[in-house]
CSV table of C-alpha atoms in Angstrom, one decimal:
chain,number,residue,atom,x,y,z
A,1337,GLN,CA,0.0,0.0,0.0
A,1338,SER,CA,1.3,3.4,-0.9
A,1339,LEU,CA,2.6,5.6,1.9
A,1340,LEU,CA,2.0,8.7,-0.2
A,1341,PRO,CA,-0.3,10.9,1.8
A,1342,THR,CA,-3.4,12.6,0.5
A,1343,VAL,CA,-2.3,16.1,-0.6
A,1344,GLN,CA,-4.5,19.0,-0.3
A,1345,SER,CA,-3.1,22.4,-1.1
A,1346,LEU,CA,-4.1,25.5,0.9
A,1347,VAL,CA,-5.3,28.5,-1.1
A,1348,THR,CA,-7.2,30.3,1.6
A,1349,ASN,CA,-5.9,31.9,4.8
A,1350,ARG,CA,-7.2,29.0,7.0
A,1351,SER,CA,-4.0,27.3,8.1
A,1352,THR,CA,-4.5,26.0,11.7
A,1353,THR,CA,-2.8,22.7,11.9
A,1354,THR,CA,-2.5,20.0,14.6
A,1355,ILE,CA,1.0,18.6,14.1
A,1356,ASN,CA,2.0,15.0,14.8
A,1357,SER,CA,5.8,15.6,14.8
A,1358,SER,CA,6.7,12.0,14.7
A,1359,LEU,CA,5.4,11.8,11.1
A,1360,ALA,CA,7.5,14.8,10.1
A,1361,ARG,CA,9.9,13.4,7.6
A,1362,ARG,CA,7.4,11.8,5.2
A,1363,TYR,CA,3.9,13.2,5.8
A,1364,PHE,CA,2.1,16.3,4.7
A,1365,SER,CA,0.5,18.1,7.7
A,1366,PRO,CA,-3.3,17.6,7.8
A,1367,ILE,CA,-4.4,21.1,6.6
A,1368,ASP,CA,-8.1,21.2,5.8
A,1369,GLY,CA,-8.3,17.4,5.7
A,1370,GLY,CA,-5.0,16.3,4.2
A,1371,GLY,CA,-2.6,14.0,5.8
A,1372,ASP,CA,-2.4,10.3,6.5
A,1373,ASP,CA,-3.9,8.3,9.3
A,1374,GLN,CA,-1.1,5.7,9.5
A,1375,GLN,CA,0.4,5.6,13.0
A,1376,PRO,CA,4.2,5.9,13.4
A,1377,SER,CA,6.2,2.8,14.2
A,1378,ASN,CA,7.1,2.2,17.9
A,1379,ASN,CA,10.9,2.7,17.2
A,1380,LYS,CA,10.5,6.3,16.1
A,1381,GLU,CA,10.9,9.2,18.4
A,1382,GLN,CA,7.6,10.4,19.9
A,1383,LEU,CA,7.3,14.2,20.0
A,1384,LYS,CA,4.5,16.0,21.7
A,1385,PRO,CA,2.0,17.2,19.1
A,1386,ARG,CA,1.7,21.0,18.8
A,1387,THR,CA,-1.0,23.3,17.4
A,1388,ILE,CA,0.6,26.0,15.3
A,1389,THR,CA,-0.9,28.5,12.9
A,1390,LEU,CA,1.1,29.7,10.0
A,1391,PRO,CA,0.1,33.2,8.9
A,1392,ASN,CA,-1.2,34.2,5.5
A,1393,LYS,CA,0.4,37.6,5.1
A,1394,THR,CA,-0.8,38.5,1.6
A,1395,GLY,CA,-4.1,36.9,0.9
A,1396,ASP,CA,-5.0,34.9,-2.2
A,1397,ARG,CA,-2.6,36.7,-4.5
A,1398,ASN,CA,-4.5,35.5,-7.6
A,1399,GLY,CA,-4.2,31.8,-6.9
A,1400,LEU,CA,-0.9,31.4,-5.1
A,1401,ILE,CA,-1.0,27.9,-3.6
A,1402,ARG,CA,0.2,27.5,-0.1
A,1403,HIS,CA,1.4,24.1,1.3
A,1404,GLN,CA,2.3,23.5,4.9
A,1405,ILE,CA,4.8,20.7,5.6
A,1406,ILE,CA,6.4,19.6,8.9
A,1407,ALA,CA,10.1,19.4,9.6
A,1408,GLU,CA,11.6,16.5,11.6
A,1409,ASP,CA,11.5,18.6,14.8
A,1410,GLY,CA,7.8,19.5,14.4
A,1411,HIS,CA,8.2,23.0,13.0
A,1412,PRO,CA,5.8,24.0,10.2
A,1413,LEU,CA,7.3,25.2,6.9
A,1414,ARG,CA,5.7,27.2,4.1
A,1415,LEU,CA,6.0,26.1,0.5
A,1416,TYR,CA,4.4,27.9,-2.4
A,1417,SER,CA,3.5,26.8,-5.9
A,1418,ARG,CA,1.3,27.8,-8.9
A,1419,THR,CA,-0.6,25.9,-11.5
A,1420,LYS,CA,0.1,25.8,-15.2
A,1421,ARG,CA,-1.9,28.2,-17.3
A,1422,GLU,CA,-3.5,26.4,-20.3
A,1423,LYS,CA,-2.9,27.8,-23.7
A,1424,ASN,CA,-4.7,27.3,-27.0
A,1425,VAL,CA,-1.9,26.3,-29.4
A,1426,VAL,CA,-2.5,25.8,-33.1
A,1427,GLU,CA,-0.5,22.9,-34.4
A,1428,THR,CA,2.0,24.0,-37.1
A,1429,PRO,CA,5.1,22.3,-38.5
A,1430,ASP,CA,7.2,24.7,-36.4
A,1431,ASN,CA,5.7,23.7,-33.1
A,1432,ILE,CA,4.6,20.1,-33.6
A,1433,HIS,CA,7.8,18.9,-31.9
A,1434,GLN,CA,6.6,20.7,-28.8
A,1435,GLN,CA,3.6,18.3,-28.7
A,1436,ARG,CA,5.8,15.5,-27.5
A,1437,ASN,CA,5.0,13.6,-24.3
A,1438,THR,CA,4.2,16.1,-21.5
A,1439,ASN,CA,2.9,13.6,-18.9
A,1440,VAL,CA,6.3,13.3,-17.2
A,1441,GLN,CA,7.0,16.6,-15.5
A,1442,ARG,CA,10.1,17.6,-13.6
A,1443,SER,CA,10.1,19.1,-10.1
A,1444,VAL,CA,12.2,22.0,-8.9
A,1445,LEU,CA,12.6,23.7,-5.5
A,1446,LEU,CA,13.6,27.3,-5.3
A,1447,ILE,CA,15.5,28.7,-2.3
A,1448,HIS,CA,15.6,32.5,-1.5
A,1449,GLY,CA,18.5,34.5,-0.3
A,1450,ARG,CA,19.7,36.3,2.9
A,1451,THR,CA,17.1,39.0,3.2
A,1452,TRP,CA,13.7,38.3,1.6
A,1453,SER,CA,11.3,35.4,1.4
A,1454,SER,CA,10.1,33.5,-1.6
A,1455,GLN,CA,7.0,35.6,-2.3
A,1456,PRO,CA,8.8,38.7,-3.6
A,1457,VAL,CA,11.9,36.8,-4.8
A,1458,PHE,CA,10.1,34.1,-6.9
A,1459,ASP,CA,6.5,35.3,-7.3
A,1460,LEU,CA,6.6,39.0,-8.2
A,1461,ARG,CA,3.5,40.1,-10.1
A,1462,THR,CA,2.6,43.6,-11.3
A,1463,SER,CA,-0.8,42.4,-12.7
A,1464,ASP,CA,-3.4,39.8,-11.7
A,1465,ASP,CA,-2.6,37.6,-14.7
A,1466,ASP,CA,1.2,38.1,-14.6
A,1467,ALA,CA,1.0,39.3,-18.2
A,1468,LYS,CA,4.7,40.4,-18.1
A,1469,ARG,CA,5.8,37.0,-16.8
A,1470,GLN,CA,7.6,38.4,-13.7
A,1471,SER,CA,6.8,35.4,-11.5
A,1472,THR,CA,9.5,32.7,-11.7
A,1473,LEU,CA,7.1,30.2,-10.1
A,1474,GLN,CA,4.5,30.9,-12.8
A,1475,SER,CA,6.9,30.9,-15.6
A,1476,LEU,CA,8.4,27.5,-14.6
A,1477,ALA,CA,4.8,26.1,-14.0
A,1478,ASP,CA,3.8,27.3,-17.5
A,1479,LEU,CA,6.8,25.4,-18.9
A,1480,GLY,CA,5.5,22.2,-17.3
A,1481,PHE,CA,7.6,22.1,-14.1
A,1482,HIS,CA,6.2,21.2,-10.7
A,1483,ALA,CA,7.8,24.4,-9.2
A,1484,TYR,CA,7.9,25.1,-5.5
A,1485,ALA,CA,9.5,27.8,-3.4
A,1486,LEU,CA,10.3,27.5,0.3
A,1487,ASP,CA,10.3,30.1,3.1
A,1488,LEU,CA,13.2,29.3,5.4
A,1489,ARG,CA,12.6,29.7,9.1
A,1490,GLY,CA,12.1,33.4,10.1
A,1491,PHE,CA,11.2,34.4,6.6
A,1492,GLY,CA,7.9,35.1,5.0
A,1493,GLU,CA,5.2,32.8,6.3
A,1494,THR,CA,7.5,30.3,8.0
A,1495,LEU,CA,7.7,31.4,11.7
A,1496,ARG,CA,10.8,31.9,13.6
A,1497,ASP,CA,11.8,28.9,15.7
A,1498,TYR,CA,12.5,29.9,19.3
A,1499,SER,CA,13.3,26.4,20.5
A,1500,GLU,CA,16.9,25.4,21.3
A,1501,PRO,CA,19.4,25.3,19.8
A,1502,VAL,CA,18.4,27.9,17.1
A,1503,CYS,CA,16.7,30.2,19.6
A,1504,GLY,CA,14.9,32.3,17.0
A,1505,TYR,CA,17.9,32.5,14.6
A,1506,THR,CA,18.3,31.1,11.0
A,1507,THR,CA,21.3,28.8,10.7
A,1508,PRO,CA,22.7,27.1,7.6
A,1509,SER,CA,22.5,23.6,9.1
A,1510,ARG,CA,18.9,24.2,10.1
A,1511,CYS,CA,18.1,25.4,6.6
A,1512,VAL,CA,19.7,22.3,5.1
A,1513,ALA,CA,17.6,20.1,7.3
A,1514,ASP,CA,14.4,21.9,6.2
A,1515,ILE,CA,15.3,21.7,2.6
A,1516,LYS,CA,15.7,17.9,3.1
A,1517,CYS,CA,12.2,17.8,4.4
A,1518,ALA,CA,10.8,19.8,1.5
A,1519,ILE,CA,12.7,17.7,-1.1
A,1520,ASP,CA,11.4,14.5,0.5
A,1521,TRP,CA,7.9,15.8,0.4
A,1522,ILE,CA,8.1,16.9,-3.2
A,1523,THR,CA,9.6,13.5,-4.1
A,1524,GLU,CA,6.9,11.6,-2.4
A,1525,ARG,CA,4.2,13.8,-4.0
A,1526,HIS,CA,5.3,13.4,-7.6
A,1527,LYS,CA,7.6,10.4,-8.1
A,1528,LEU,CA,5.0,7.5,-8.1
A,1529,HIS,CA,2.8,8.7,-11.0
A,1530,GLU,CA,5.8,10.0,-12.9
A,1531,ILE,CA,7.5,6.6,-12.8
A,1532,ASP,CA,4.2,5.0,-14.0
A,1533,ASP,CA,3.9,7.5,-16.8
A,1534,ALA,CA,7.4,6.9,-17.9
A,1535,SER,CA,6.8,3.1,-17.9
A,1536,ASP,CA,3.7,3.6,-20.0
A,1537,ASN,CA,5.6,5.5,-22.6
A,1538,ASN,CA,8.6,3.2,-22.7
A,1539,MET,CA,10.9,5.8,-21.2
A,1540,SER,CA,13.8,5.1,-18.8
A,1541,THR,CA,12.8,4.6,-15.2
A,1542,ASN,CA,16.4,4.5,-13.9
A,1543,ILE,CA,15.9,6.9,-11.0
A,1544,PRO,CA,19.5,7.2,-9.9
A,1545,GLY,CA,20.3,8.6,-13.3
A,1546,MET,CA,24.1,8.2,-12.8
A,1547,GLU,CA,25.0,5.3,-15.2
A,1548,SER,CA,24.3,7.1,-18.4
A,1549,PRO,CA,24.7,10.8,-19.3
A,1550,THR,CA,21.5,10.6,-21.3
A,1551,THR,CA,19.3,9.1,-18.5
A,1552,ILE,CA,16.6,11.4,-17.2
A,1553,ASN,CA,16.6,11.7,-13.4
A,1554,TYR,CA,13.1,12.3,-11.9
A,1555,ARG,CA,14.2,13.5,-8.5
A,1556,PRO,CA,13.6,17.2,-7.8
A,1557,ALA,CA,16.1,19.8,-8.9
A,1558,LEU,CA,17.3,22.5,-6.5
A,1559,VAL,CA,17.8,26.2,-7.3
A,1560,GLY,CA,19.5,28.5,-4.8
A,1561,TRP,CA,19.9,32.2,-5.1
A,1562,SER,CA,22.6,34.4,-3.5
A,1563,GLN,CA,23.1,33.2,0.1
A,1564,GLY,CA,20.5,30.6,-0.7
A,1565,ALA,CA,22.9,29.2,-3.2
A,1566,LEU,CA,25.4,28.6,-0.4
A,1567,VAL,CA,22.7,26.7,1.5
A,1568,ALA,CA,21.8,24.8,-1.7
A,1569,GLN,CA,25.5,23.8,-2.2
A,1570,MET,CA,25.8,22.7,1.4
A,1571,TYR,CA,22.7,20.6,0.9
A,1572,ALA,CA,24.1,19.1,-2.3
A,1573,GLN,CA,27.3,18.2,-0.6
A,1574,MET,CA,25.4,16.3,2.1
A,1575,TYR,CA,22.4,14.8,0.3
A,1576,GLY,CA,22.7,15.6,-3.4
A,1577,THR,CA,23.6,12.3,-5.0
A,1578,SER,CA,20.7,10.5,-3.2
A,1579,THR,CA,18.0,13.1,-3.5
A,1580,LEU,CA,18.6,15.6,-6.3
A,1581,SER,CA,18.6,15.4,-10.1
A,1582,ASP,CA,20.3,18.8,-10.7
A,1583,LEU,CA,21.6,21.8,-8.9
A,1584,VAL,CA,21.5,25.5,-10.0
A,1585,LEU,CA,23.7,27.9,-8.1
A,1586,PHE,CA,22.4,31.3,-9.1
A,1587,GLY,CA,24.2,34.5,-8.1
A,1588,SER,CA,26.2,32.4,-5.5
A,1589,ILE,CA,28.2,34.5,-3.1
A,1590,TYR,CA,30.6,31.6,-2.6
A,1591,ASP,CA,34.2,32.7,-2.2
A,1592,PRO,CA,37.0,30.3,-1.1
A,1593,LYS,CA,38.9,33.3,0.3
A,1594,VAL,CA,36.1,34.1,2.8
A,1595,ILE,CA,36.3,32.3,6.2
A,1596,TYR,CA,33.3,33.0,8.4
A,1597,PRO,CA,34.5,33.5,12.0
A,1598,ARG,CA,33.1,31.5,14.9
A,1599,LYS,CA,31.4,33.2,17.7
A,1600,PRO,CA,32.8,32.9,21.3
A,1601,LEU,CA,31.4,29.9,23.1
A,1602,TYR,CA,30.5,31.8,26.2
A,1603,ASP,CA,29.2,35.3,27.0
A,1604,PRO,CA,30.7,37.5,29.8
A,1605,SER,CA,28.5,35.8,32.4
A,1606,GLY,CA,29.9,32.3,31.5
A,1607,ALA,CA,26.7,31.2,29.7
A,1608,LEU,CA,27.1,28.9,26.7
A,1609,ILE,CA,25.9,30.8,23.7
A,1610,SER,CA,27.4,28.8,20.8
A,1611,GLY,CA,28.6,25.4,19.9
A,1612,GLY,CA,26.3,22.9,21.5
A,1613,PRO,CA,22.7,21.6,21.8
A,1614,ASN,CA,22.1,23.4,25.2
A,1615,VAL,CA,23.1,26.9,24.2
A,1616,LYS,CA,21.2,29.9,25.6
A,1617,LYS,CA,21.5,32.5,22.9
A,1618,PRO,CA,20.3,36.1,23.5
A,1619,PRO,CA,17.0,37.0,21.7
A,1620,PRO,CA,17.4,37.7,18.0
A,1621,PRO,CA,17.4,41.4,17.1
A,1622,GLU,CA,14.1,42.9,15.9
A,1623,VAL,CA,15.4,45.2,13.1
A,1624,ARG,CA,12.8,46.7,10.8
A,1625,ASN,CA,13.3,46.4,7.1
A,1626,THR,CA,13.0,49.7,5.1
A,1627,ASP,CA,12.1,50.8,1.6
A,1628,ILE,CA,15.8,51.3,0.9
A,1629,ASP,CA,16.6,47.8,2.1
A,1630,SER,CA,14.0,46.3,-0.3
A,1631,LEU,CA,15.5,47.9,-3.3
A,1632,GLU,CA,19.2,47.2,-2.6
A,1633,ASP,CA,19.6,44.4,-5.1
A,1634,PHE,CA,18.7,46.6,-8.1
A,1635,THR,CA,21.9,48.3,-9.1
A,1636,LEU,CA,21.8,48.8,-12.9
A,1637,PRO,CA,19.8,51.8,-14.2
A,1638,GLY,CA,17.1,50.8,-16.7
A,1639,THR,CA,17.2,47.0,-16.0
A,1640,ILE,CA,13.9,47.1,-14.0
A,1641,CYS,CA,10.9,49.3,-14.5
A,1642,ASP,CA,9.6,51.5,-11.7
A,1643,GLU,CA,6.3,49.6,-11.4
A,1644,ALA,CA,8.1,46.2,-10.8
A,1645,ALA,CA,10.5,47.7,-8.3
A,1646,LEU,CA,7.7,49.3,-6.3
A,1647,CYS,CA,5.7,46.1,-6.4
A,1648,TYR,CA,8.7,44.2,-5.2
A,1649,SER,CA,9.3,46.7,-2.4
A,1650,LYS,CA,5.7,46.6,-1.2
A,1651,LEU,CA,5.5,42.8,-1.2
A,1652,ALA,CA,8.8,42.3,0.4
A,1653,LEU,CA,8.0,44.6,3.3
A,1654,ALA,CA,4.5,43.0,3.7
A,1655,VAL,CA,6.0,39.5,4.2
A,1656,ASP,CA,9.3,40.4,5.9
A,1657,PRO,CA,8.7,43.6,8.0
A,1658,VAL,CA,11.6,42.4,10.3
A,1659,LYS,CA,15.0,41.3,9.1
A,1660,GLY,CA,15.8,37.7,9.3
A,1661,ALA,CA,18.4,36.9,12.0
A,1662,TRP,CA,21.2,34.7,10.6
A,1663,ASP,CA,23.6,33.0,13.0
A,1664,GLU,CA,26.3,30.3,12.9
A,1665,LEU,CA,27.5,31.4,9.5
A,1666,HIS,CA,30.8,29.5,10.2
A,1667,GLU,CA,28.9,26.4,9.1
A,1668,PHE,CA,29.4,27.6,5.5
A,1669,ASN,CA,33.1,27.0,5.9
A,1670,ILE,CA,32.6,23.4,5.0
A,1671,LEU,CA,31.6,24.4,1.4
A,1672,ASN,CA,33.8,22.6,-1.1
A,1673,PRO,CA,32.8,22.5,-4.8
A,1674,ALA,CA,34.7,19.2,-5.2
A,1675,LEU,CA,32.2,17.5,-2.9
A,1676,VAL,CA,29.2,18.4,-5.2
A,1677,HIS,CA,28.7,15.3,-7.4
A,1678,VAL,CA,25.3,16.2,-8.9
A,1679,PRO,CA,24.9,17.9,-12.3
A,1680,THR,CA,25.3,21.6,-11.6
A,1681,MET,CA,24.9,24.9,-13.4
A,1682,VAL,CA,26.6,28.0,-12.2
A,1683,LEU,CA,24.4,31.0,-13.3
A,1684,VAL,CA,25.4,34.6,-12.7
A,1685,GLY,CA,24.6,38.1,-14.0
A,1686,ALA,CA,27.5,39.7,-15.9
A,1687,GLN,CA,27.4,42.8,-13.7
A,1688,ASP,CA,26.5,41.2,-10.4
A,1689,PRO,CA,28.2,43.4,-7.7
A,1690,TYR,CA,27.9,40.8,-5.0
A,1691,THR,CA,29.9,38.0,-6.7
A,1692,SER,CA,33.5,37.6,-7.6
A,1693,TRP,CA,34.5,36.4,-11.1
A,1694,ASP,CA,37.5,34.6,-9.8
A,1695,ALA,CA,35.3,32.8,-7.2
A,1696,GLN,CA,32.7,32.0,-9.8
A,1697,ARG,CA,35.3,30.4,-12.1
A,1698,GLU,CA,36.8,28.5,-9.2
A,1699,LEU,CA,33.4,27.3,-8.1
A,1700,PHE,CA,32.7,26.0,-11.6
A,1701,ASP,CA,36.2,24.5,-12.2
A,1702,ARG,CA,36.3,22.6,-8.9
A,1703,LEU,CA,32.8,21.0,-9.1
A,1704,GLY,CA,33.0,17.3,-8.5
A,1705,THR,CA,31.0,16.5,-11.6
A,1706,GLU,CA,31.7,16.6,-15.3
A,1707,ASP,CA,28.0,17.2,-16.0
A,1708,LYS,CA,28.1,20.9,-15.5
A,1709,ALA,CA,27.5,24.2,-17.2
A,1710,MET,CA,28.2,27.9,-16.6
A,1711,CYS,CA,25.9,30.6,-17.9
A,1712,VAL,CA,26.5,34.4,-17.8
A,1713,LEU,CA,23.5,36.6,-18.2
A,1714,PRO,CA,24.5,39.8,-20.1
A,1715,GLY,CA,23.3,43.2,-18.8
A,1716,CYS,CA,22.1,41.7,-15.5
A,1717,ASP,CA,23.0,42.3,-11.8
A,1718,HIS,CA,22.3,40.2,-8.8
A,1719,ALA,CA,18.5,39.9,-9.3
A,1720,ALA,CA,18.5,38.8,-12.9
A,1721,HIS,CA,15.4,36.7,-12.5
A,1722,ILE,CA,13.3,39.8,-11.7
A,1723,LEU,CA,14.8,42.2,-14.3
A,1724,LYS,CA,13.7,43.0,-17.8
A,1725,ALA,CA,16.0,40.2,-19.0
A,1726,ARG,CA,14.3,37.6,-16.7
A,1727,LYS,CA,13.3,35.4,-19.6
A,1728,MET,CA,16.9,34.7,-20.2
A,1729,PHE,CA,17.1,33.4,-16.7
A,1730,VAL,CA,14.1,31.1,-17.1
A,1731,ARG,CA,15.3,29.8,-20.4
A,1732,ALA,CA,18.8,29.1,-18.9
A,1733,VAL,CA,17.4,27.2,-16.0
A,1734,ALA,CA,14.8,25.3,-18.0
A,1735,GLY,CA,17.4,24.5,-20.7
A,1736,PHE,CA,19.8,23.0,-18.2
A,1737,LEU,CA,17.1,20.9,-16.4
A,1738,LEU,CA,15.7,19.6,-19.7
A,1739,ARG,CA,19.0,19.1,-21.5
A,1740,LYS,CA,18.5,15.3,-21.5
A,1741,ASP,CA,14.9,15.4,-22.8
A,1742,GLU,CA,14.2,14.4,-26.3
A,1743,PHE,CA,13.6,17.1,-28.9
């Protein structure tokens, strides 16, 4: 019997959930009737169920789909997605090749950066119908991808976690664990029917996808932006070969010359504030975000219209009025491109002021896979996926993820 839970997406602002934390790794939380009634096995850790409400900060937003999943420690996480918009296409000799099998769809998870959550970063819209195709989520969905975007803890609609040892902070290792939960959920949600569809159409079902360079891997792909690219790389080093099909490091701020310092283990009173499970960290700072903060990633004149920039600022401040509180950044010191063994694309804007060209080249050259690509987007800065040239970004990502598909 399939262990795949019944999935019911949340589109309204009703998101009160009773969480059975012992089912966290595999089961979708029972929002509005979803979930699975199977009891956990006796040898699994039993955690006390909690009732937690995730906020809906921006309303319906013209069909933005909200999913709530549960991490292994019982903390709820917000995932977003959108559905594909149907088009009436007239068959012509020029587009008939596009009518190939579309039953088998690829999945992709998007990870935001240091400051802003996934709603402004990956679902910007200046009109109800997204006529200008500014939403990365919508654009990927329209191309046939199962596209999801995650809010890390303390960002957007995923609440800060004040339990020990994170104590309200966002840490790289905690982000990696939450991405693992999201990847597992996406895999369980989509892999069974995709394998069946592939078998029905005499396509390869070799899920590991490692034996042949032409084998399609149906595990999810992972796309990380900016500091989110560091988290994505860290995840790929730890879990990539067993859980991912592909990795996209977009605008990565990786620099082998940067060593993140460790914090002192003790504060002046002798209390342990770093380096163990029983730490007692001071409360995270409550620093308000500002209009200027929300526009700092746009650095090239003429690359984004005023309307889009103002919509980005408004949405960013609505979902993240307070700055996220990052901590334990020394965990990024384990980053080593040679330990990334999944197919990887390094993607960067040609005029990105937050990246180093030497670091980008070293990142690419030292990747531990020969299945790799590097793409430079001309006339773009750090937020290339939101700029006027955003279609180049979508085509680059889609082209890499579909490079093994038939024409």
